[in-house]
């Protein structure tokens, strides 16, 4: 453990240039006294560390004490250092590990590229969380992760989208993060590979029995094909509406799954004819009714009639 801390100190000093004992203690989660003792050991072992006294002082290494990583282009370094989403790293328990790995790689870069690599984090940040900070609860995430690494079969109780729960014995092959949601990719006993939303796994019990991973299984390629098949199979309900000038921009920022398929002509009063697509008819009705007198359904005719009945029922209800 102490040896690992020595390596971390060296890599931090190589990447940061100079750090105070307080900064090092906070990074490594030890006391400042421990840092001073570690520095004495490093200095006594021949590592060229020295302390600058004063207000702006701190510990640093003699210039040139580093290992250069050569052969990387600047664009490759930028690609390598694009930050991962903090929430996903935290879910995987890799936040600290990622930071340590980043410091090791930065310390190994040629001096000409080191500042460029650090600059990535001041320009790019990836946040997959929702605006309200809500997060799906995953009851057995640690169990799922361990089973994936150890190739253990799992007995899971899974709740389907329709609310029905079923028991399955699966062979977990990997995890996929879609936005802020996690999916477990697993094979059934017959070899069929399926996607299971991790938050719907109500319980997961690892089996002592292990399995052999498919040698040619590529999770990225599998997910790409699975996603395309899912999108292709989604139901579509298309609607033509006339919308006011004020409401037209809001269609692009709807909280429902309304997609603009086509925008046609605008009449002299400023009403624009727009073709929208929804996943279901019920979604379309709830969405369109919310626009009240700022949007009118023209096709299909039966939807126009149904929304009229809904509006009349709402008026009658609130007049009671």
PDB file of C-alpha atoms in Angstrom:
ATOM      1  CA  UNK A   1       0.000   0.000   0.000  1.00  0.00           C
ATOM      2  CA  UNK A   2       2.806   2.431   0.900  1.00  0.00           C
ATOM      3  CA  UNK A   3       4.673   1.527  -2.283  1.00  0.00           C
ATOM      4  CA  UNK A   4       1.568   2.360  -4.317  1.00  0.00           C
ATOM      5  CA  UNK A   5       1.394   5.712  -2.545  1.00  0.00           C
ATOM      6  CA  UNK A   6       5.028   6.462  -3.414  1.00  0.00           C
ATOM      7  CA  UNK A   7       4.255   5.825  -7.095  1.00  0.00           C
ATOM      8  CA  UNK A   8       1.169   8.022  -6.892  1.00  0.00           C
ATOM      9  CA  UNK A   9       3.214  10.859  -5.342  1.00  0.00           C
ATOM     10  CA  UNK A  10       5.799  10.678  -8.102  1.00  0.00           C
ATOM     11  CA  UNK A  11       3.190  10.640 -10.830  1.00  0.00           C
ATOM     12  CA  UNK A  12       1.300  13.541  -9.277  1.00  0.00           C
ATOM     13  CA  UNK A  13       4.475  15.606  -9.065  1.00  0.00           C
ATOM     14  CA  UNK A  14       5.397  14.713 -12.645  1.00  0.00           C
ATOM     15  CA  UNK A  15       1.983  15.752 -13.940  1.00  0.00           C
ATOM     16  CA  UNK A  16       1.399  18.820 -11.715  1.00  0.00           C
ATOM     17  CA  UNK A  17       4.944  20.154 -11.428  1.00  0.00           C
ATOM     18  CA  UNK A  18       4.690  21.319  -7.799  1.00  0.00           C
ATOM     19  CA  UNK A  19       2.272  20.402  -5.022  1.00  0.00           C
ATOM     20  CA  UNK A  20       2.030  21.262  -1.350  1.00  0.00           C
ATOM     21  CA  UNK A  21       1.905  18.642   1.371  1.00  0.00           C
ATOM     22  CA  UNK A  22      -1.734  19.622   1.960  1.00  0.00           C
ATOM     23  CA  UNK A  23      -2.650  19.094  -1.694  1.00  0.00           C
ATOM     24  CA  UNK A  24      -0.906  15.722  -1.771  1.00  0.00           C
ATOM     25  CA  UNK A  25      -2.547  14.617   1.481  1.00  0.00           C
ATOM     26  CA  UNK A  26      -5.998  15.507   0.127  1.00  0.00           C
ATOM     27  CA  UNK A  27      -5.387  13.697  -3.160  1.00  0.00           C
ATOM     28  CA  UNK A  28      -4.074  10.542  -1.486  1.00  0.00           C
ATOM     29  CA  UNK A  29      -6.413  10.708   1.543  1.00  0.00           C
ATOM     30  CA  UNK A  30      -3.654  10.590   4.166  1.00  0.00           C
ATOM     31  CA  UNK A  31      -2.354  13.085   6.726  1.00  0.00           C
ATOM     32  CA  UNK A  32       0.200  15.778   5.939  1.00  0.00           C
ATOM     33  CA  UNK A  33       2.526  14.141   8.474  1.00  0.00           C
ATOM     34  CA  UNK A  34       2.379  10.962   6.385  1.00  0.00           C
ATOM     35  CA  UNK A  35       3.299  12.944   3.267  1.00  0.00           C
ATOM     36  CA  UNK A  36       6.341  14.467   5.000  1.00  0.00           C
ATOM     37  CA  UNK A  37       7.487  11.008   6.094  1.00  0.00           C
ATOM     38  CA  UNK A  38       6.996   9.668   2.564  1.00  0.00           C
ATOM     39  CA  UNK A  39       9.044  12.525   1.134  1.00  0.00           C
ATOM     40  CA  UNK A  40      11.907  11.740   3.510  1.00  0.00           C
ATOM     41  CA  UNK A  41      11.853   8.103   2.376  1.00  0.00           C
ATOM     42  CA  UNK A  42      11.772   9.079  -1.313  1.00  0.00           C
ATOM     43  CA  UNK A  43      14.625  11.540  -0.880  1.00  0.00           C
ATOM     44  CA  UNK A  44      16.660   8.997   1.089  1.00  0.00           C
ATOM     45  CA  UNK A  45      16.191   6.416  -1.665  1.00  0.00           C
ATOM     46  CA  UNK A  46      17.718   8.707  -4.278  1.00  0.00           C
ATOM     47  CA  UNK A  47      14.539  10.147  -5.830  1.00  0.00           C
ATOM     48  CA  UNK A  48      15.284  13.823  -6.665  1.00  0.00           C
ATOM     49  CA  UNK A  49      12.451  15.467  -4.710  1.00  0.00           C
ATOM     50  CA  UNK A  50      12.965  18.826  -3.058  1.00  0.00           C
ATOM     51  CA  UNK A  51      10.873  21.356  -1.155  1.00  0.00           C
ATOM     52  CA  UNK A  52      10.496  25.055  -1.887  1.00  0.00           C
ATOM     53  CA  UNK A  53       9.828  27.065   1.249  1.00  0.00           C
ATOM     54  CA  UNK A  54       7.523  30.030   1.527  1.00  0.00           C
ATOM     55  CA  UNK A  55       3.940  30.920   0.675  1.00  0.00           C
ATOM     56  CA  UNK A  56       4.118  29.588  -2.893  1.00  0.00           C
ATOM     57  CA  UNK A  57       6.330  26.650  -2.030  1.00  0.00           C
ATOM     58  CA  UNK A  58       5.715  22.961  -2.288  1.00  0.00           C
ATOM     59  CA  UNK A  59       7.260  19.676  -3.292  1.00  0.00           C
ATOM     60  CA  UNK A  60       8.581  19.082  -6.791  1.00  0.00           C
ATOM     61  CA  UNK A  61      10.934  16.868  -8.778  1.00  0.00           C
ATOM     62  CA  UNK A  62      14.166  17.833 -10.449  1.00  0.00           C
ATOM     63  CA  UNK A  63      13.444  18.832 -14.046  1.00  0.00           C
ATOM     64  CA  UNK A  64      13.744  15.950 -16.467  1.00  0.00           C
ATOM     65  CA  UNK A  65      12.896  13.214 -13.934  1.00  0.00           C
ATOM     66  CA  UNK A  66      10.194  11.512 -15.959  1.00  0.00           C
ATOM     67  CA  UNK A  67       9.516   8.842 -18.540  1.00  0.00           C
ATOM     68  CA  UNK A  68       8.439  10.076 -21.945  1.00  0.00           C
ATOM     69  CA  UNK A  69       5.756   8.305 -23.946  1.00  0.00           C
ATOM     70  CA  UNK A  70       6.589   8.780 -27.609  1.00  0.00           C
ATOM     71  CA  UNK A  71       4.825   8.084 -30.887  1.00  0.00           C
ATOM     72  CA  UNK A  72       1.501   9.778 -30.085  1.00  0.00           C
ATOM     73  CA  UNK A  73       0.126  12.551 -32.274  1.00  0.00           C
ATOM     74  CA  UNK A  74      -1.506  15.581 -30.635  1.00  0.00           C
ATOM     75  CA  UNK A  75      -4.929  14.617 -32.035  1.00  0.00           C
ATOM     76  CA  UNK A  76      -4.489  11.093 -30.623  1.00  0.00           C
ATOM     77  CA  UNK A  77      -3.670  12.530 -27.217  1.00  0.00           C
ATOM     78  CA  UNK A  78      -6.821  14.670 -27.325  1.00  0.00           C
ATOM     79  CA  UNK A  79      -8.914  11.619 -28.189  1.00  0.00           C
ATOM     80  CA  UNK A  80      -7.272   9.647 -25.375  1.00  0.00           C
ATOM     81  CA  UNK A  81      -7.949  12.346 -22.793  1.00  0.00           C
ATOM     82  CA  UNK A  82     -11.577  13.197 -23.584  1.00  0.00           C
ATOM     83  CA  UNK A  83     -13.152  12.815 -20.118  1.00  0.00           C
ATOM     84  CA  UNK A  84     -15.540  10.014 -19.273  1.00  0.00           C
ATOM     85  CA  UNK A  85     -18.906  10.742 -17.658  1.00  0.00           C
ATOM     86  CA  UNK A  86     -18.365  11.089 -13.869  1.00  0.00           C
ATOM     87  CA  UNK A  87     -21.677   9.400 -13.069  1.00  0.00           C
ATOM     88  CA  UNK A  88     -20.794   6.291 -15.075  1.00  0.00           C
ATOM     89  CA  UNK A  89     -17.310   6.062 -13.535  1.00  0.00           C
ATOM     90  CA  UNK A  90     -18.882   6.391 -10.099  1.00  0.00           C
ATOM     91  CA  UNK A  91     -21.408   3.630 -10.880  1.00  0.00           C
ATOM     92  CA  UNK A  92     -18.542   1.348 -11.885  1.00  0.00           C
ATOM     93  CA  UNK A  93     -16.435   2.293  -8.858  1.00  0.00           C
ATOM     94  CA  UNK A  94     -13.671   3.594 -11.132  1.00  0.00           C
ATOM     95  CA  UNK A  95     -13.574   7.314 -10.296  1.00  0.00           C
ATOM     96  CA  UNK A  96     -10.340   7.163  -8.285  1.00  0.00           C
ATOM     97  CA  UNK A  97      -8.809   4.565 -10.597  1.00  0.00           C
ATOM     98  CA  UNK A  98      -9.529   6.739 -13.624  1.00  0.00           C
ATOM     99  CA  UNK A  99      -7.886   9.741 -11.989  1.00  0.00           C
ATOM    100  CA  UNK A 100      -4.793   7.718 -11.067  1.00  0.00           C
ATOM    101  CA  UNK A 101      -4.538   6.330 -14.594  1.00  0.00           C
ATOM    102  CA  UNK A 102      -4.884   9.825 -16.026  1.00  0.00           C
ATOM    103  CA  UNK A 103      -2.023  11.087 -13.868  1.00  0.00           C
ATOM    104  CA  UNK A 104       0.176   8.174 -14.924  1.00  0.00           C
ATOM    105  CA  UNK A 105      -0.400   8.807 -18.600  1.00  0.00           C
ATOM    106  CA  UNK A 106       0.100  12.579 -18.263  1.00  0.00           C
ATOM    107  CA  UNK A 107       3.356  11.992 -16.424  1.00  0.00           C
ATOM    108  CA  UNK A 108       4.556   9.780 -19.266  1.00  0.00           C
ATOM    109  CA  UNK A 109       3.802  12.283 -22.024  1.00  0.00           C
ATOM    110  CA  UNK A 110       6.520  14.385 -23.646  1.00  0.00           C
ATOM    111  CA  UNK A 111       6.695  17.834 -22.056  1.00  0.00           C
ATOM    112  CA  UNK A 112       5.519  19.464 -25.301  1.00  0.00           C
ATOM    113  CA  UNK A 113       2.199  17.592 -25.111  1.00  0.00           C
ATOM    114  CA  UNK A 114       1.615  17.528 -21.352  1.00  0.00           C
ATOM    115  CA  UNK A 115      -0.107  20.914 -21.055  1.00  0.00           C
ATOM    116  CA  UNK A 116      -2.212  20.174 -24.138  1.00  0.00           C
ATOM    117  CA  UNK A 117      -3.463  16.968 -22.515  1.00  0.00           C
ATOM    118  CA  UNK A 118      -4.334  18.749 -19.258  1.00  0.00           C
ATOM    119  CA  UNK A 119      -6.172  21.437 -21.211  1.00  0.00           C
ATOM    120  CA  UNK A 120      -8.741  18.902 -22.441  1.00  0.00           C
ATOM    121  CA  UNK A 121     -10.464  18.895 -19.014  1.00  0.00           C
ATOM    122  CA  UNK A 122     -10.881  22.664 -18.995  1.00  0.00           C
ATOM    123  CA  UNK A 123     -12.635  22.581 -22.369  1.00  0.00           C
ATOM    124  CA  UNK A 124     -14.734  19.388 -22.429  1.00  0.00           C
ATOM    125  CA  UNK A 125     -17.004  17.856 -19.787  1.00  0.00           C
ATOM    126  CA  UNK A 126     -19.474  15.019 -20.304  1.00  0.00           C
ATOM    127  CA  UNK A 127     -22.563  14.862 -18.074  1.00  0.00           C
ATOM    128  CA  UNK A 128     -25.033  12.022 -18.640  1.00  0.00           C
ATOM    129  CA  UNK A 129     -27.229  12.811 -15.629  1.00  0.00           C
ATOM    130  CA  UNK A 130     -30.688  14.356 -15.931  1.00  0.00           C
ATOM    131  CA  UNK A 131     -31.366  18.018 -15.118  1.00  0.00           C
ATOM    132  CA  UNK A 132     -33.191  17.108 -11.924  1.00  0.00           C
ATOM    133  CA  UNK A 133     -30.450  14.743 -10.837  1.00  0.00           C
ATOM    134  CA  UNK A 134     -32.710  11.673 -10.723  1.00  0.00           C
ATOM    135  CA  UNK A 135     -30.911   8.358 -10.916  1.00  0.00           C
ATOM    136  CA  UNK A 136     -32.216   4.867 -11.529  1.00  0.00           C
ATOM    137  CA  UNK A 137     -31.886   2.593  -8.529  1.00  0.00           C
ATOM    138  CA  UNK A 138     -30.124  -0.676  -9.317  1.00  0.00           C
ATOM    139  CA  UNK A 139     -30.605  -3.184  -6.522  1.00  0.00           C
ATOM    140  CA  UNK A 140     -27.853  -5.650  -7.471  1.00  0.00           C
ATOM    141  CA  UNK A 141     -25.316  -3.613  -9.424  1.00  0.00           C
ATOM    142  CA  UNK A 142     -22.276  -4.918  -7.514  1.00  0.00           C
ATOM    143  CA  UNK A 143     -23.462  -8.491  -8.034  1.00  0.00           C
ATOM    144  CA  UNK A 144     -23.943  -7.841 -11.741  1.00  0.00           C
ATOM    145  CA  UNK A 145     -20.468  -6.336 -12.147  1.00  0.00           C
ATOM    146  CA  UNK A 146     -18.754  -9.165 -10.269  1.00  0.00           C
ATOM    147  CA  UNK A 147     -20.572 -11.835 -12.262  1.00  0.00           C
ATOM    148  CA  UNK A 148     -19.521 -10.192 -15.530  1.00  0.00           C
ATOM    149  CA  UNK A 149     -15.838 -10.146 -14.534  1.00  0.00           C
ATOM    150  CA  UNK A 150     -15.886 -13.683 -13.088  1.00  0.00           C
ATOM    151  CA  UNK A 151     -18.098 -15.321 -15.764  1.00  0.00           C
ATOM    152  CA  UNK A 152     -20.605 -16.533 -13.178  1.00  0.00           C
ATOM    153  CA  UNK A 153     -24.102 -17.459 -14.221  1.00  0.00           C
ATOM    154  CA  UNK A 154     -26.861 -15.407 -12.594  1.00  0.00           C
ATOM    155  CA  UNK A 155     -30.328 -16.192 -11.330  1.00  0.00           C
ATOM    156  CA  UNK A 156     -32.296 -12.980 -11.834  1.00  0.00           C
ATOM    157  CA  UNK A 157     -35.827 -11.830 -11.090  1.00  0.00           C
ATOM    158  CA  UNK A 158     -36.675  -9.416 -13.895  1.00  0.00           C
ATOM    159  CA  UNK A 159     -39.630  -7.050 -14.220  1.00  0.00           C
ATOM    160  CA  UNK A 160     -40.706  -6.558 -17.818  1.00  0.00           C
ATOM    161  CA  UNK A 161     -42.078  -3.302 -19.213  1.00  0.00           C
ATOM    162  CA  UNK A 162     -45.647  -4.620 -18.784  1.00  0.00           C
ATOM    163  CA  UNK A 163     -45.058  -5.136 -15.037  1.00  0.00           C
ATOM    164  CA  UNK A 164     -44.824  -8.946 -15.190  1.00  0.00           C
ATOM    165  CA  UNK A 165     -41.869 -10.522 -13.352  1.00  0.00           C
ATOM    166  CA  UNK A 166     -40.013 -13.648 -14.453  1.00  0.00           C
ATOM    167  CA  UNK A 167     -37.056 -15.694 -13.273  1.00  0.00           C
ATOM    168  CA  UNK A 168     -34.186 -16.237 -15.695  1.00  0.00           C
ATOM    169  CA  UNK A 169     -30.830 -17.999 -15.587  1.00  0.00           C
ATOM    170  CA  UNK A 170     -28.475 -15.898 -17.677  1.00  0.00           C
ATOM    171  CA  UNK A 171     -24.828 -15.646 -18.644  1.00  0.00           C
ATOM    172  CA  UNK A 172     -23.867 -11.950 -18.212  1.00  0.00           C
ATOM    173  CA  UNK A 173     -21.597 -10.785 -21.028  1.00  0.00           C
ATOM    174  CA  UNK A 174     -21.281  -7.072 -20.310  1.00  0.00           C
ATOM    175  CA  UNK A 175     -22.759  -3.703 -19.393  1.00  0.00           C
ATOM    176  CA  UNK A 176     -23.876  -0.893 -21.696  1.00  0.00           C
ATOM    177  CA  UNK A 177     -24.598   2.659 -20.567  1.00  0.00           C
ATOM    178  CA  UNK A 178     -27.320   4.308 -22.645  1.00  0.00           C
ATOM    179  CA  UNK A 179     -27.546   7.897 -21.437  1.00  0.00           C
ATOM    180  CA  UNK A 180     -27.680   7.521 -17.657  1.00  0.00           C
ATOM    181  CA  UNK A 181     -29.287   4.049 -17.789  1.00  0.00           C
ATOM    182  CA  UNK A 182     -27.415   0.755 -17.566  1.00  0.00           C
ATOM    183  CA  UNK A 183     -28.274  -2.389 -19.526  1.00  0.00           C
ATOM    184  CA  UNK A 184     -26.985  -5.887 -18.854  1.00  0.00           C
ATOM    185  CA  UNK A 185     -26.216  -7.872 -21.997  1.00  0.00           C
ATOM    186  CA  UNK A 186     -26.666 -11.540 -21.216  1.00  0.00           C
ATOM    187  CA  UNK A 187     -27.100 -14.879 -22.977  1.00  0.00           C
ATOM    188  CA  UNK A 188     -29.901 -17.257 -22.088  1.00  0.00           C
ATOM    189  CA  UNK A 189     -29.392 -20.992 -21.734  1.00  0.00           C
ATOM    190  CA  UNK A 190     -30.316 -21.526 -25.396  1.00  0.00           C
ATOM    191  CA  UNK A 191     -27.639 -19.058 -26.524  1.00  0.00           C
ATOM    192  CA  UNK A 192     -29.971 -16.177 -27.363  1.00  0.00           C
ATOM    193  CA  UNK A 193     -28.515 -12.823 -26.292  1.00  0.00           C
ATOM    194  CA  UNK A 194     -30.872 -10.297 -24.717  1.00  0.00           C
ATOM    195  CA  UNK A 195     -30.760  -6.817 -23.163  1.00  0.00           C
ATOM    196  CA  UNK A 196     -31.964  -6.385 -19.579  1.00  0.00           C
ATOM    197  CA  UNK A 197     -32.456  -2.927 -18.101  1.00  0.00           C
ATOM    198  CA  UNK A 198     -30.435  -3.073 -14.892  1.00  0.00           C
ATOM    199  CA  UNK A 199     -32.947  -1.057 -12.857  1.00  0.00           C
ATOM    200  CA  UNK A 200     -35.625  -3.697 -13.593  1.00  0.00           C
ATOM    201  CA  UNK A 201     -33.541  -6.543 -12.170  1.00  0.00           C
ATOM    202  CA  UNK A 202     -35.200  -6.889  -8.778  1.00  0.00           C
ATOM    203  CA  UNK A 203     -32.722  -9.463  -7.517  1.00  0.00           C
ATOM    204  CA  UNK A 204     -29.617 -11.211  -8.810  1.00  0.00           C
ATOM    205  CA  UNK A 205     -28.017 -14.250  -7.212  1.00  0.00           C
ATOM    206  CA  UNK A 206     -24.681 -15.491  -8.576  1.00  0.00           C
ATOM    207  CA  UNK A 207     -24.298 -19.177  -9.279  1.00  0.00           C
ATOM    208  CA  UNK A 208     -21.158 -21.154  -8.509  1.00  0.00           C
ATOM    209  CA  UNK A 209     -21.395 -22.390 -12.078  1.00  0.00           C
ATOM    210  CA  UNK A 210     -19.333 -20.443 -14.602  1.00  0.00           C
ATOM    211  CA  UNK A 211     -19.685 -20.200 -18.359  1.00  0.00           C
ATOM    212  CA  UNK A 212     -17.464 -19.753 -21.397  1.00  0.00           C
ATOM    213  CA  UNK A 213     -17.763 -16.376 -23.061  1.00  0.00           C
ATOM    214  CA  UNK A 214     -18.331 -16.461 -26.829  1.00  0.00           C
ATOM    215  CA  UNK A 215     -14.871 -15.956 -28.311  1.00  0.00           C
ATOM    216  CA  UNK A 216     -16.078 -13.644 -31.084  1.00  0.00           C
ATOM    217  CA  UNK A 217     -18.528 -11.582 -28.995  1.00  0.00           C
ATOM    218  CA  UNK A 218     -18.057  -7.824 -29.592  1.00  0.00           C
ATOM    219  CA  UNK A 219     -20.297  -5.857 -27.238  1.00  0.00           C
ATOM    220  CA  UNK A 220     -20.038  -2.595 -29.201  1.00  0.00           C
ATOM    221  CA  UNK A 221     -21.000  -4.258 -32.481  1.00  0.00           C
ATOM    222  CA  UNK A 222     -23.778  -6.221 -30.768  1.00  0.00           C
ATOM    223  CA  UNK A 223     -25.248  -3.070 -29.189  1.00  0.00           C
ATOM    224  CA  UNK A 224     -25.155  -1.164 -32.473  1.00  0.00           C
ATOM    225  CA  UNK A 225     -27.095  -3.915 -34.245  1.00  0.00           C
ATOM    226  CA  UNK A 226     -29.489  -4.339 -31.325  1.00  0.00           C
ATOM    227  CA  UNK A 227     -30.217  -0.618 -31.208  1.00  0.00           C
ATOM    228  CA  UNK A 228     -30.884  -0.452 -34.941  1.00  0.00           C
ATOM    229  CA  UNK A 229     -33.253  -3.414 -34.726  1.00  0.00           C
ATOM    230  CA  UNK A 230     -35.062  -1.835 -31.766  1.00  0.00           C
ATOM    231  CA  UNK A 231     -35.532   1.504 -33.548  1.00  0.00           C
ATOM    232  CA  UNK A 232     -36.761  -0.248 -36.683  1.00  0.00           C
ATOM    233  CA  UNK A 233     -39.351  -2.189 -34.674  1.00  0.00           C
ATOM    234  CA  UNK A 234     -40.712   0.854 -32.828  1.00  0.00           C
ATOM    235  CA  UNK A 235     -44.378   1.618 -33.616  1.00  0.00           C
ATOM    236  CA  UNK A 236     -45.080   4.925 -35.348  1.00  0.00           C
ATOM    237  CA  UNK A 237     -48.230   7.014 -35.284  1.00  0.00           C
ATOM    238  CA  UNK A 238     -48.146   9.985 -37.695  1.00  0.00           C
ATOM    239  CA  UNK A 239     -50.264  13.120 -37.417  1.00  0.00           C
ATOM    240  CA  UNK A 240     -50.727  16.283 -39.481  1.00  0.00           C
ATOM    241  CA  UNK A 241     -51.350  19.451 -37.471  1.00  0.00           C
ATOM    242  CA  UNK A 242     -51.607  23.185 -37.966  1.00  0.00           C
ATOM    243  CA  UNK A 243     -49.581  24.993 -35.330  1.00  0.00           C
ATOM    244  CA  UNK A 244     -49.292  28.658 -34.428  1.00  0.00           C
ATOM    245  CA  UNK A 245     -46.138  30.652 -35.005  1.00  0.00           C
ATOM    246  CA  UNK A 246     -45.510  30.886 -31.246  1.00  0.00           C
ATOM    247  CA  UNK A 247     -45.737  27.134 -30.656  1.00  0.00           C
ATOM    248  CA  UNK A 248     -43.655  25.949 -33.616  1.00  0.00           C
ATOM    249  CA  UNK A 249     -40.244  26.318 -31.861  1.00  0.00           C
ATOM    250  CA  UNK A 250     -41.509  24.361 -28.843  1.00  0.00           C
ATOM    251  CA  UNK A 251     -42.021  21.238 -30.927  1.00  0.00           C
ATOM    252  CA  UNK A 252     -38.263  20.697 -30.962  1.00  0.00           C
ATOM    253  CA  UNK A 253     -38.092  20.747 -27.142  1.00  0.00           C
ATOM    254  CA  UNK A 254     -41.071  18.617 -26.229  1.00  0.00           C
ATOM    255  CA  UNK A 255     -41.025  16.362 -23.159  1.00  0.00           C
ATOM    256  CA  UNK A 256     -42.884  13.692 -25.137  1.00  0.00           C
ATOM    257  CA  UNK A 257     -41.595  11.599 -28.007  1.00  0.00           C
ATOM    258  CA  UNK A 258     -42.864  13.922 -30.722  1.00  0.00           C
ATOM    259  CA  UNK A 259     -40.685  13.982 -33.815  1.00  0.00           C
ATOM    260  CA  UNK A 260     -41.035  16.497 -36.635  1.00  0.00           C
ATOM    261  CA  UNK A 261     -41.184  14.532 -39.899  1.00  0.00           C
ATOM    262  CA  UNK A 262     -42.066  17.321 -42.295  1.00  0.00           C
ATOM    263  CA  UNK A 263     -42.774  21.048 -42.210  1.00  0.00           C
ATOM    264  CA  UNK A 264     -45.031  22.307 -44.999  1.00  0.00           C
ATOM    265  CA  UNK A 265     -46.367  25.752 -45.914  1.00  0.00           C
ATOM    266  CA  UNK A 266     -47.337  28.629 -43.611  1.00  0.00           C
ATOM    267  CA  UNK A 267     -50.581  30.479 -44.291  1.00  0.00           C
ATOM    268  CA  UNK A 268     -51.225  34.237 -44.152  1.00  0.00           C
ATOM    269  CA  UNK A 269     -52.240  34.029 -40.468  1.00  0.00           C
ATOM    270  CA  UNK A 270     -48.934  32.425 -39.461  1.00  0.00           C
ATOM    271  CA  UNK A 271     -50.187  28.853 -38.994  1.00  0.00           C
ATOM    272  CA  UNK A 272     -47.758  26.190 -40.198  1.00  0.00           C
ATOM    273  CA  UNK A 273     -48.675  22.713 -41.403  1.00  0.00           C
ATOM    274  CA  UNK A 274     -46.458  20.121 -39.690  1.00  0.00           C
ATOM    275  CA  UNK A 275     -46.272  16.327 -39.798  1.00  0.00           C
ATOM    276  CA  UNK A 276     -45.462  14.770 -36.423  1.00  0.00           C
ATOM    277  CA  UNK A 277     -44.650  11.185 -35.447  1.00  0.00           C
ATOM    278  CA  UNK A 278     -45.363   9.563 -32.084  1.00  0.00           C
ATOM    279  CA  UNK A 279     -44.760   6.097 -30.734  1.00  0.00           C
ATOM    280  CA  UNK A 280     -48.446   5.537 -29.947  1.00  0.00           C
ATOM    281  CA  UNK A 281     -51.822   7.126 -30.485  1.00  0.00           C
ATOM    282  CA  UNK A 282     -52.228   7.708 -26.737  1.00  0.00           C
ATOM    283  CA  UNK A 283     -48.997   9.687 -26.616  1.00  0.00           C
ATOM    284  CA  UNK A 284     -50.220  11.805 -29.523  1.00  0.00           C
ATOM    285  CA  UNK A 285     -53.518  12.598 -27.799  1.00  0.00           C
ATOM    286  CA  UNK A 286     -51.895  13.631 -24.500  1.00  0.00           C
ATOM    287  CA  UNK A 287     -49.339  15.779 -26.310  1.00  0.00           C
ATOM    288  CA  UNK A 288     -51.721  17.575 -28.670  1.00  0.00           C
ATOM    289  CA  UNK A 289     -54.380  18.271 -26.053  1.00  0.00           C
ATOM    290  CA  UNK A 290     -51.776  20.152 -24.016  1.00  0.00           C
ATOM    291  CA  UNK A 291     -51.387  22.767 -26.748  1.00  0.00           C
ATOM    292  CA  UNK A 292     -55.082  23.741 -26.410  1.00  0.00           C
ATOM    293  CA  UNK A 293     -55.961  26.411 -29.011  1.00  0.00           C
ATOM    294  CA  UNK A 294     -52.410  26.738 -30.370  1.00  0.00           C
ATOM    295  CA  UNK A 295     -52.521  23.537 -32.414  1.00  0.00           C
ATOM    296  CA  UNK A 296     -55.204  21.817 -34.517  1.00  0.00           C
ATOM    297  CA  UNK A 297     -55.205  18.231 -35.750  1.00  0.00           C
ATOM    298  CA  UNK A 298     -56.134  17.900 -39.419  1.00  0.00           C
ATOM    299  CA  UNK A 299     -55.251  14.233 -40.049  1.00  0.00           C
ATOM    300  CA  UNK A 300     -56.259  11.614 -39.185  1.00  0.00           C
ATOM    301  CA  UNK A 301     -59.846  12.810 -38.895  1.00  0.00           C
ATOM    302  CA  UNK A 302     -60.747  10.325 -36.151  1.00  0.00           C
ATOM    303  CA  UNK A 303     -57.959  11.702 -33.924  1.00  0.00           C
ATOM    304  CA  UNK A 304     -59.427  15.203 -34.312  1.00  0.00           C
ATOM    305  CA  UNK A 305     -62.749  13.853 -33.053  1.00  0.00           C
ATOM    306  CA  UNK A 306     -61.176  12.004 -30.110  1.00  0.00           C
ATOM    307  CA  UNK A 307     -59.259  15.065 -28.930  1.00  0.00           C
ATOM    308  CA  UNK A 308     -62.463  17.121 -29.169  1.00  0.00           C
ATOM    309  CA  UNK A 309     -64.217  14.568 -26.902  1.00  0.00           C
ATOM    310  CA  UNK A 310     -61.306  14.693 -24.435  1.00  0.00           C
ATOM    311  CA  UNK A 311     -61.438  18.491 -24.333  1.00  0.00           C
ATOM    312  CA  UNK A 312     -65.219  18.485 -23.775  1.00  0.00           C
ATOM    313  CA  UNK A 313     -64.837  15.921 -20.980  1.00  0.00           C
ATOM    314  CA  UNK A 314     -62.188  18.086 -19.303  1.00  0.00           C
ATOM    315  CA  UNK A 315     -64.419  21.189 -19.487  1.00  0.00           C
ATOM    316  CA  UNK A 316     -67.383  19.271 -18.060  1.00  0.00           C
ATOM    317  CA  UNK A 317     -65.222  17.879 -15.248  1.00  0.00           C
ATOM    318  CA  UNK A 318     -63.905  21.275 -14.157  1.00  0.00           C
ATOM    319  CA  UNK A 319     -67.346  22.872 -14.290  1.00  0.00           C
ATOM    320  CA  UNK A 320     -68.601  20.551 -11.552  1.00  0.00           C
TER     321      UNK A 320
END
